[in-house]
Coordinates of C-alpha atoms in Angstrom, one line a residue:
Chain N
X193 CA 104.6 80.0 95.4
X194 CA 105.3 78.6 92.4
X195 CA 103.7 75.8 90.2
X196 CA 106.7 73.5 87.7
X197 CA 103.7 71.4 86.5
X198 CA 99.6 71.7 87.3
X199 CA 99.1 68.1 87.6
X200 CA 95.9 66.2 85.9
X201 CA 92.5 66.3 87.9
X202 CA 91.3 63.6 89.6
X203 CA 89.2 63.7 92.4
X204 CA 90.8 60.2 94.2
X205 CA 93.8 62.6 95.3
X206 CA 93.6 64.5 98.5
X207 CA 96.5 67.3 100.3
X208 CA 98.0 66.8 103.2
X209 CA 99.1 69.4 105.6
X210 CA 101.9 68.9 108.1
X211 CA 101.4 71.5 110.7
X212 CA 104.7 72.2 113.2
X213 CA 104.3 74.3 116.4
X214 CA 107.4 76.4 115.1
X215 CA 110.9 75.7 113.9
X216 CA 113.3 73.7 116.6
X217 CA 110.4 73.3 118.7
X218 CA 107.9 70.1 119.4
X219 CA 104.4 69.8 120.3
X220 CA 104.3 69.9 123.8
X221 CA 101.8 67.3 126.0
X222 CA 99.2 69.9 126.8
X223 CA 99.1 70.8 123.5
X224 CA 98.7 67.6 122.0
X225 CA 96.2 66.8 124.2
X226 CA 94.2 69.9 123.6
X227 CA 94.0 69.3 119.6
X228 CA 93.7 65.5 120.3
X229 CA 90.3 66.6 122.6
X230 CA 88.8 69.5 120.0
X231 CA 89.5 67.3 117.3
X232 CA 87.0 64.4 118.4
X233 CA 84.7 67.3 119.8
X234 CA 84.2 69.2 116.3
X235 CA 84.7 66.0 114.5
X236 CA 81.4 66.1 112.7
X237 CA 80.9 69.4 112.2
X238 CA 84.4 69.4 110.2
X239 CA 83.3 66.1 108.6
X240 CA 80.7 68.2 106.6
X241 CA 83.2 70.9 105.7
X242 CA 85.5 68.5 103.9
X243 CA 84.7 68.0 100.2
X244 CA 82.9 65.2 99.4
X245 CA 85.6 62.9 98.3
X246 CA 87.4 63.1 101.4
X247 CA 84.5 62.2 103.3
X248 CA 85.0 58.4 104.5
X249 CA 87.6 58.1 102.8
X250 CA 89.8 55.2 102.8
X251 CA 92.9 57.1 103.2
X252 CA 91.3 59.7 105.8
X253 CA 89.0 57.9 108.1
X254 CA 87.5 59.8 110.7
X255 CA 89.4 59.6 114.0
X256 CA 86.5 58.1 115.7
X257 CA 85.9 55.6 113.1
X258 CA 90.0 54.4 113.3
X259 CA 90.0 54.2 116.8
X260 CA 87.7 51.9 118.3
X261 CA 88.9 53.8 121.7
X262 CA 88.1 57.1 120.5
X263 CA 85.0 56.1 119.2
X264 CA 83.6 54.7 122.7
X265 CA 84.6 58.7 124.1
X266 CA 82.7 60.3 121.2
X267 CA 80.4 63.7 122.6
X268 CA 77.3 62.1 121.0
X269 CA 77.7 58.8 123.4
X270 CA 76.2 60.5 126.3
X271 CA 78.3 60.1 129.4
X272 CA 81.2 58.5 128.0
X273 CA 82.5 62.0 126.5
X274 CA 83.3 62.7 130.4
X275 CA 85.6 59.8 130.6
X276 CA 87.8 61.4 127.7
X277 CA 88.8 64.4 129.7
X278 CA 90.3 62.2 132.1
X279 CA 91.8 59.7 130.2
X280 CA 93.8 62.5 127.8
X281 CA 95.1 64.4 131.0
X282 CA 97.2 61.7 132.4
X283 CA 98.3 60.6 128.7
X284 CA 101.7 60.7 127.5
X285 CA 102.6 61.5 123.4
X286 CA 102.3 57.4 122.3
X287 CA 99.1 56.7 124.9
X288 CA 97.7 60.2 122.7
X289 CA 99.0 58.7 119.1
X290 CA 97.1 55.2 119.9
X291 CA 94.1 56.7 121.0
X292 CA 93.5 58.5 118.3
X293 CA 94.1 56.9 115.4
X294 CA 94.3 52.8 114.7
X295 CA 96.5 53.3 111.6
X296 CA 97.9 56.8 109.6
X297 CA 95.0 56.8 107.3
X298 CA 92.9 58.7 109.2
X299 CA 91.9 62.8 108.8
X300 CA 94.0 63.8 111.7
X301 CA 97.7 62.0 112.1
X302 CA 99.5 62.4 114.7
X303 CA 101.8 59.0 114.2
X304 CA 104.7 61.8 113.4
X305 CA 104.8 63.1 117.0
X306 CA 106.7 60.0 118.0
X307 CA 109.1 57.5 117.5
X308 CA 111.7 60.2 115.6
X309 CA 108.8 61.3 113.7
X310 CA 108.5 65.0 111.7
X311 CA 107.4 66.4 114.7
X312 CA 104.3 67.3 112.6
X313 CA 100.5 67.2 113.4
X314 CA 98.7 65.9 109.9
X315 CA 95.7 66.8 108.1
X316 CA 94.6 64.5 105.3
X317 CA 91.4 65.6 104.5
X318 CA 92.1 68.4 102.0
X319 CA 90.7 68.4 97.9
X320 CA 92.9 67.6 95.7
X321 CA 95.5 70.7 94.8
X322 CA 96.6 71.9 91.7
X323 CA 97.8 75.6 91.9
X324 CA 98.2 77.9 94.4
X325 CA 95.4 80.2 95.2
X326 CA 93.5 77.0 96.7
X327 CA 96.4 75.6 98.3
X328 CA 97.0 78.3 100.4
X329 CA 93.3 78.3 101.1
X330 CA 93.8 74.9 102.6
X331 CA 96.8 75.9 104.4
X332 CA 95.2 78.9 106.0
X333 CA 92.4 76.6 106.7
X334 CA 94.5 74.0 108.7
X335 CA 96.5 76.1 110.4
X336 CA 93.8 78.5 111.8
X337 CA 92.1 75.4 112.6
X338 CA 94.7 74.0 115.1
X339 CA 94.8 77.4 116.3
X340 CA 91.3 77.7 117.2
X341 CA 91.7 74.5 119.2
X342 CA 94.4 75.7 120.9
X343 CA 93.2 79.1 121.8
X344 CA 89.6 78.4 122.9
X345 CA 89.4 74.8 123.4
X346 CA 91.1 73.9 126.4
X347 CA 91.1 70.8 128.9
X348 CA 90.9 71.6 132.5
X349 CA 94.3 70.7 133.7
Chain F
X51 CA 77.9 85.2 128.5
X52 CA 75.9 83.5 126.1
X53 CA 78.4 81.4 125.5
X54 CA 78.2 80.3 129.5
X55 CA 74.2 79.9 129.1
X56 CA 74.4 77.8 126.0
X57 CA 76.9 75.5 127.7
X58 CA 74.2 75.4 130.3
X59 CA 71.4 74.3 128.2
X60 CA 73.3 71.5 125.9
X61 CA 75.2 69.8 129.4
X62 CA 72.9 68.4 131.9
X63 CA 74.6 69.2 135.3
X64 CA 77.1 71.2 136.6
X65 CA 79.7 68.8 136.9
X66 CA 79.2 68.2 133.3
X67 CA 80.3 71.5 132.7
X68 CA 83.3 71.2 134.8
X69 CA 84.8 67.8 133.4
X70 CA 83.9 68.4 129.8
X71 CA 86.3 71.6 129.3
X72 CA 85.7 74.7 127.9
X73 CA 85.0 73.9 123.9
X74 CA 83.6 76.8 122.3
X75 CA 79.7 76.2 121.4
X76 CA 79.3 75.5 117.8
X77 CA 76.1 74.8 116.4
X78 CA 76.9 74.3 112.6
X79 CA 79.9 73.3 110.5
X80 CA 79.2 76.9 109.2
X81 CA 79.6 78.1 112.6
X82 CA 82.8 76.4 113.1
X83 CA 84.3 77.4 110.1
X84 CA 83.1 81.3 111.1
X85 CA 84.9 80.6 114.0
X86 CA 88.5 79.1 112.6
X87 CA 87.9 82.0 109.9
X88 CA 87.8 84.4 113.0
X89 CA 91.0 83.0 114.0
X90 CA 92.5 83.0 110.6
X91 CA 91.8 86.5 110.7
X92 CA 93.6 87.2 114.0
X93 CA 96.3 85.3 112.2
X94 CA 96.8 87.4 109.1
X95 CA 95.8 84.9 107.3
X96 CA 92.0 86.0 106.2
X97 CA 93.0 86.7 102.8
X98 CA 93.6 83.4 102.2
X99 CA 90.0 82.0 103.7
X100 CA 87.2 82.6 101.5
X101 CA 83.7 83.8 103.3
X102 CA 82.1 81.0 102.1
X103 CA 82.9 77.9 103.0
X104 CA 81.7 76.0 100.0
X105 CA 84.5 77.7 97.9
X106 CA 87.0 75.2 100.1
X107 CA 85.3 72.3 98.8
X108 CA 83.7 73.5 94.6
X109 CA 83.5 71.2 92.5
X110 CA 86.2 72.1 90.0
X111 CA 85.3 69.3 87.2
X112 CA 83.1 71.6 85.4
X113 CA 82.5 75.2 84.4
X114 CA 80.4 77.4 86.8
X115 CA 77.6 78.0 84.7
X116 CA 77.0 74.1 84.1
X117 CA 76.2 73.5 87.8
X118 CA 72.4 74.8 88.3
X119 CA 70.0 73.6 85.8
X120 CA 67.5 76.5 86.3
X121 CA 68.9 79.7 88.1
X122 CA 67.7 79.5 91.4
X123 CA 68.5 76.2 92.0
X124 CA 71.5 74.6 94.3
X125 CA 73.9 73.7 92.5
X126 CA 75.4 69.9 93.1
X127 CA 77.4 70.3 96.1
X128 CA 75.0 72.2 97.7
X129 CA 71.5 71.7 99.0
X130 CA 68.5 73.4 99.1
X131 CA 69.1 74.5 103.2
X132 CA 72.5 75.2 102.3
X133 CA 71.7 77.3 98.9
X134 CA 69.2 79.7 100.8
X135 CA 70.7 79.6 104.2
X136 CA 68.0 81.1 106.8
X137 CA 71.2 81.5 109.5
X138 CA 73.1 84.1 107.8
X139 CA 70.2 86.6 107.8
X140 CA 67.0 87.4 109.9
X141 CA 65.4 89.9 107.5
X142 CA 66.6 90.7 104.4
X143 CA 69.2 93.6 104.7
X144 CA 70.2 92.7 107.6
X145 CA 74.1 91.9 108.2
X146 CA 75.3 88.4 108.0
X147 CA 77.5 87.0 111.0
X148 CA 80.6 87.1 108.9
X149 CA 80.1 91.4 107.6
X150 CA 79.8 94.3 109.4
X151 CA 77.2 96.8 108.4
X152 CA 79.8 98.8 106.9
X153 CA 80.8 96.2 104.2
X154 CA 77.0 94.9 104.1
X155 CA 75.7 98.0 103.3
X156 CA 78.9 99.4 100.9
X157 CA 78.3 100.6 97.8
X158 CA 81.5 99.4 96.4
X159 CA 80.2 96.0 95.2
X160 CA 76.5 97.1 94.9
X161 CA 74.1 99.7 95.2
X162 CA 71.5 97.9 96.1
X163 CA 70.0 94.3 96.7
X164 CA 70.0 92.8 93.3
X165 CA 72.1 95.1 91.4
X166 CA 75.0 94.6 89.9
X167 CA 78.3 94.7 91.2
X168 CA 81.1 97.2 89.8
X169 CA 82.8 94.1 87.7
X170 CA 79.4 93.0 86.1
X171 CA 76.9 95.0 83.5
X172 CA 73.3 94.6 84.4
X173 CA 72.8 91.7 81.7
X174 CA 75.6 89.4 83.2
X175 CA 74.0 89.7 86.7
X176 CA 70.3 89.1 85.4
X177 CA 71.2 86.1 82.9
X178 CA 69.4 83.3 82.5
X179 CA 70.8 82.0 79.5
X180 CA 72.2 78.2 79.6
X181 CA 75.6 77.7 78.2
X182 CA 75.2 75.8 75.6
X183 CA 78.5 75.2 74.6
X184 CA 79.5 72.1 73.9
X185 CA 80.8 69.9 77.0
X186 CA 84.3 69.7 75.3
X187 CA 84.6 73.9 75.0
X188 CA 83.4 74.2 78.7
X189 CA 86.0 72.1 80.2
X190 CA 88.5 73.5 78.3
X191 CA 87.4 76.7 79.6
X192 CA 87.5 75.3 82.9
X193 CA 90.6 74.0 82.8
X194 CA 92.1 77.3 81.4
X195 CA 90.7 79.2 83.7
X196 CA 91.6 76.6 87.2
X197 CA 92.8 78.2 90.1
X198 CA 94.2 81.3 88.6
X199 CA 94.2 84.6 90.5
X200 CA 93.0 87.6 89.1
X201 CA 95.2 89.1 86.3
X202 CA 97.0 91.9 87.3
X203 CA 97.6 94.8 84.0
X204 CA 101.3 95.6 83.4
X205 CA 100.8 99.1 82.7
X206 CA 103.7 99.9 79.8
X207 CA 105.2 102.5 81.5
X208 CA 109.0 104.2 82.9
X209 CA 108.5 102.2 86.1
X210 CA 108.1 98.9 84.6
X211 CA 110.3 98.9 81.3
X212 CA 113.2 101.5 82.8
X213 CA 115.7 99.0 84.3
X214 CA 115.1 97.1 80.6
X215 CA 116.2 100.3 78.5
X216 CA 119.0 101.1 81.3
X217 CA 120.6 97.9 80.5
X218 CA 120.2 98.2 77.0
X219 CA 121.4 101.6 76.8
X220 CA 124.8 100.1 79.0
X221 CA 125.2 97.0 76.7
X222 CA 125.3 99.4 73.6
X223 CA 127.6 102.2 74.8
X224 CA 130.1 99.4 76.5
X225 CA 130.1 97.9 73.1
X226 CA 131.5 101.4 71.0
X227 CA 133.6 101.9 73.9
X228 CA 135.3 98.6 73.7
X229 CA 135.6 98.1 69.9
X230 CA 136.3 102.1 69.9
X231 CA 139.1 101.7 72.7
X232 CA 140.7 99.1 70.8
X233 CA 141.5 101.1 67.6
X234 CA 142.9 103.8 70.1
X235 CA 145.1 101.1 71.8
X236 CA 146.3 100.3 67.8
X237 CA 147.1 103.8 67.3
X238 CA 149.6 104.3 70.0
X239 CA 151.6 102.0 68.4
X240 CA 152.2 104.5 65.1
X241 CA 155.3 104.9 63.8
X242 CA 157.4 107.7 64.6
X243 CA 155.5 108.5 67.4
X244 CA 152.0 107.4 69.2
X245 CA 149.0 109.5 67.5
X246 CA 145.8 109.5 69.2
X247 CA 142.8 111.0 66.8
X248 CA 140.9 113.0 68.8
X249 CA 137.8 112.1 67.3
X250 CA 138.2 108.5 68.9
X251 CA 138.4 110.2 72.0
X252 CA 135.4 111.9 71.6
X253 CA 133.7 108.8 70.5
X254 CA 135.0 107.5 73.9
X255 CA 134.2 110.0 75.9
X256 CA 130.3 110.0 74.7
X257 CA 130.2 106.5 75.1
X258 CA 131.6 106.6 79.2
X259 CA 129.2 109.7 79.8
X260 CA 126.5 107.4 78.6
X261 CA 127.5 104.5 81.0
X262 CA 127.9 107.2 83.9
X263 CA 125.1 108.3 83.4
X264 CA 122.8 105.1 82.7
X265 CA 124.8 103.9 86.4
X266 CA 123.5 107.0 88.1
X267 CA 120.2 107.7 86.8
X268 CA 119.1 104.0 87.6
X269 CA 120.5 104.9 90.8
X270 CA 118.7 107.7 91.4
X271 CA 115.2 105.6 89.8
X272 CA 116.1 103.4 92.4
X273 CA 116.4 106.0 94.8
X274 CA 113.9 108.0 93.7
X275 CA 110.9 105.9 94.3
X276 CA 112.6 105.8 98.1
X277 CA 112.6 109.7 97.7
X278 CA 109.4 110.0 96.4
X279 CA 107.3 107.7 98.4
X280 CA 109.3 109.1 101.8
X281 CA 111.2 106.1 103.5
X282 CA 114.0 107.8 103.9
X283 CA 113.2 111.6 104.3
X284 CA 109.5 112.1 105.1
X285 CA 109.8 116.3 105.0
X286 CA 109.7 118.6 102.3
X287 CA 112.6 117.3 100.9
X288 CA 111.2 113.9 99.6
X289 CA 108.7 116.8 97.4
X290 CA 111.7 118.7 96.0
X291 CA 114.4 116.2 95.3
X292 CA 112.7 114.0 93.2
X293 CA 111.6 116.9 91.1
X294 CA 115.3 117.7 90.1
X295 CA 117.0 114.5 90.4
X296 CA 114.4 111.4 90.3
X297 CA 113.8 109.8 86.9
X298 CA 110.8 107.7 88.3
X299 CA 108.2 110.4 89.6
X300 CA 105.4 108.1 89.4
X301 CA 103.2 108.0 86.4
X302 CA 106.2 108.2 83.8
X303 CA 106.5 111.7 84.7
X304 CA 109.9 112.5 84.9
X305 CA 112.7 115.3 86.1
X306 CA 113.4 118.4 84.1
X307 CA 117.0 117.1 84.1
X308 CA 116.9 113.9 83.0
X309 CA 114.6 114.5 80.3
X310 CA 117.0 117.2 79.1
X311 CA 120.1 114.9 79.0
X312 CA 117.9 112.0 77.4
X313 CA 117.9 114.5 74.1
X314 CA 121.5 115.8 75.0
X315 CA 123.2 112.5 74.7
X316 CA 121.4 111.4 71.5
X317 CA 122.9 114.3 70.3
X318 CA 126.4 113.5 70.8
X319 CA 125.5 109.8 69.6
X320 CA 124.7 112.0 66.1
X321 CA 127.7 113.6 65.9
X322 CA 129.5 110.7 66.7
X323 CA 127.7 108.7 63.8
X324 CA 128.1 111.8 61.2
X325 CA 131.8 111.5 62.1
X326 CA 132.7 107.9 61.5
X327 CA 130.2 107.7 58.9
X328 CA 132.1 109.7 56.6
X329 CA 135.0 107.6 57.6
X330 CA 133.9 104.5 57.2
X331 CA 130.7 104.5 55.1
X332 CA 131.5 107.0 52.8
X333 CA 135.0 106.1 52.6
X334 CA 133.7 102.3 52.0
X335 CA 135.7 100.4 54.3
X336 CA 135.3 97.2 56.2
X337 CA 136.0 95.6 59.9
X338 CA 135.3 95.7 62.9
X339 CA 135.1 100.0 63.1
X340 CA 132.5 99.5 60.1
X341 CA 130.3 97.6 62.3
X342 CA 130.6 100.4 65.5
X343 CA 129.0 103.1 63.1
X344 CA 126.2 100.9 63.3
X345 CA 126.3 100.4 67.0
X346 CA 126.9 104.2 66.9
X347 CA 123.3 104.4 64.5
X348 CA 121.9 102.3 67.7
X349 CA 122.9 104.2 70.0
X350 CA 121.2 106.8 68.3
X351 CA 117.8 105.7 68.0
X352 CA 118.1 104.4 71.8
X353 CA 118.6 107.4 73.2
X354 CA 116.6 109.5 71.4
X355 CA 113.5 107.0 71.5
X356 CA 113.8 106.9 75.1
X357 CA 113.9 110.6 75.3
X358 CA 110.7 111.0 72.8
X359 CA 109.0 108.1 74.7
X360 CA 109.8 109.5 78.5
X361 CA 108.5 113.1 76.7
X362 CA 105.1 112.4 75.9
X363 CA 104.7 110.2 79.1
X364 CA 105.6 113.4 81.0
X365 CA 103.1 115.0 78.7
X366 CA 100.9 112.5 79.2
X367 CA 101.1 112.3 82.8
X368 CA 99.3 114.7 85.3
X369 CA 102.4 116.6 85.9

């Protein structure tokens, strides 16, 4: 990886991480609906693993604080977390995008799986980057991340 | 298992178990990240995750040292639960969730609790000192220092500089044989009858047998590592070829063939230089053939510096 400038530090700047299920290939339902679920599951926990500056964050809002729907389903409102499951299974790609998320500022994206988007799921709550060592750090991070969701979390179908 | 009985406890009946999906229990953002570092791992991507979590997220603004303000204490982006974590271990020696009691217990890194590691003397490890350089000097440390990875040492040796002095010694010997092969093309113009001197030819001959044989010997250092380190022949012969042929036995060591041409053709380049120095030198001319003698001198000091330099490597090395 190379580096044509190492930009000035300021802590106001975030990364964001576009992460594709593979080339020529889009996320498919389940799998959106999957990440979609984990994410407002572990939402918390990776709230406190963010830096600092990213944490409520204008430009990466927490999912459940975007989305007043979302935030109705969250695990910590007792019953309601039930009603998610339900709602997400018989959801198509848009139904998932406007659930999540009330604009793109928020930590997780996923405005780019529709309308002719990149395809991409997005992660916006990444420090701000200036060489590579961390960068891929981050990178790692994120993808392992949606992996994890996809591998052992898992909606009953 | 446990996973099964901890679902049990945090969901308060069985149908909650069955509608709210099969999400991993996690009972700390450090438990989560253990987890997507697990995954990482199964990845290949591990090397790129640091163990600690807190490394993601350091504050970057100033220097190390700056952040505690008496050694124990947290520094600023931690706090005190996280700065003495009672999660990791149950009793001291014991193996943290993210080592096995191999790398706990190596004695790579240290030899025991508190001593040092391998990269640090005893005084760095125990130091309380403050820095008490001036804010200005720290940053600028800081800054110098951001997100680079650890310096890898060139070692000067035939495996790094070779390809350099193999183009060199190409450029150099193309350059006689051009300016020498158009004096020869000159000559065959004389009047009654074309005379060729043979001591051009000689000239040109030295300077083709040094562009052969810069072609095949990086070849063969090409090849040679291939040879050596038995991609293509993994039997005996990957031993006994290199030994003959190979220019790049590692370590600067080198073949007994090579290192005898090396002198052999530096050599030549003298006689070569003797001849058309009394020519043109001696005989005070100018032009174009005035400034090959020189290239001639060059060639000289290339070849035979290589050949001294590649010597006391192979002395050097452990043969």
């Amino acid at each position: 990886m190379v580096v044509f400038k190492t930009p000035d530090r300021s802590h106001a700047c975030g990364s964001h991480i576009h992460i594709s299920p593979g080339t020529h290939r889009e996320w498919s339902n389940d799998e959106l609906r999957d990440v979609a679920a984990g994410i407002a599951y572990y939402e918390s926990y990776l709230h406190e693993l963010i830096p600092a500056t990213r944490r409520n964050n204008q430009y990466c809002q927490r999912n459940t604080i975007s989305s007043s729907r979302l935030r109705a389903y969250r695990p910590q409102s007792g019953d309601a977390w039930d009603k998610l499951l339900p709602v997400l299974r018989s959801a198509t790609k848009a139904e998932i995008v406007s659930l999540m998320q009330g604009d793109r500022k928020v930590l997780w994206n996923f405005a780019n799986v529709v309308h002719g988007g990149t395809g991409t799921i997005e992660f916006r709550g990444g420090r701000h980057l200036r060489g590579p060592v961390r960068t891929k750090r981050w990178i790692a991070f994120a993808i392992a991340y949606i992996h994890l969701l996809l591998k052992e979390a898992s909606i009953p179908r | 298992m446990m996973n099964l009985l901890l679902s049990i406890l945090t969901c308060r009946s069985n149908k909650a178990i069955c509608t709210r999906g099969q999400f991993p229990v996690v009972l700390s953002s450090r438990d989560l990240f253990n987890k997507v570092r697990q995954i990482s791992h199964e990845l290949g991507l591990a090397t790129n995750l640091p163990l600690d979590p807190h490394i993601l997220n350091e504050d970057i603004s100033t220097p190390r040292r700056a952040y505690t303000r008496y050694p124990n204490n947290p520094p600023r982006y931690m706090d005190n639960v996280q700065m003495h974590p009672t999660v990791y271990t149950s009793w001291l020696n014991n193996t943290p969730s993210y080592m096995n009691s191999a790398q706990m217990h190596s004695t790579a890194y240290t030899r025991w609790p508190n001593s040092p590691p391998s990269y640090a003397n005893s005084a760095q490890m125990h130091s309380t000192a403050p820095d008490y350089r001036a804010r200005s000097t720290q940053r600028a440390n800081a800054e110098a220092t951001y997100d680079q990875a650890p310096e890898e040492e060139i070692e000067i040796s035939w495996e790094s500089i070779g390809p350099v002095i193999y183009v060199l010694h190409f450029v150099f010997a193309s350059t006689v044989a051009v300016l020498y092969g158009i004096d020869i093309y000159y000559q065959t113009y004389e009047y009654p009858e074309p005379a060729v001197d043979p001591r051009w030819v000689f000239a040109e001959v030295v300077s083709s047998l040094s562009i052969v044989i810069c072609f095949v010997y990086y070849g063969l250092f090409r090849m040679g590592r291939i040879w050596y380190y038995g991609y293509i022949c993994d039997g005996l012969l990957s031993y006994v070829l290199p030994v003959f042929f190979s220019s790049s036995i590692p370590h600067g060591c080198c073949s007994f063939a090579d290192r005898l041409s090396y002198f052999e053709l530096s050599f030549l380049w003298l006689v070569v230089f003797g001849i058309f120095g009394k020519i043109y030198i001696a005989g005070g001319h100018t032009g174009s053939m005035n400034h090959a003698v020189w290239v001639d001198l060059l060639n000289i000091l290339l070849w035979l510096g290589t050949a001294i330099a590649r010597f006391v490597w192979w002395l050097r090395s452990s043969r």
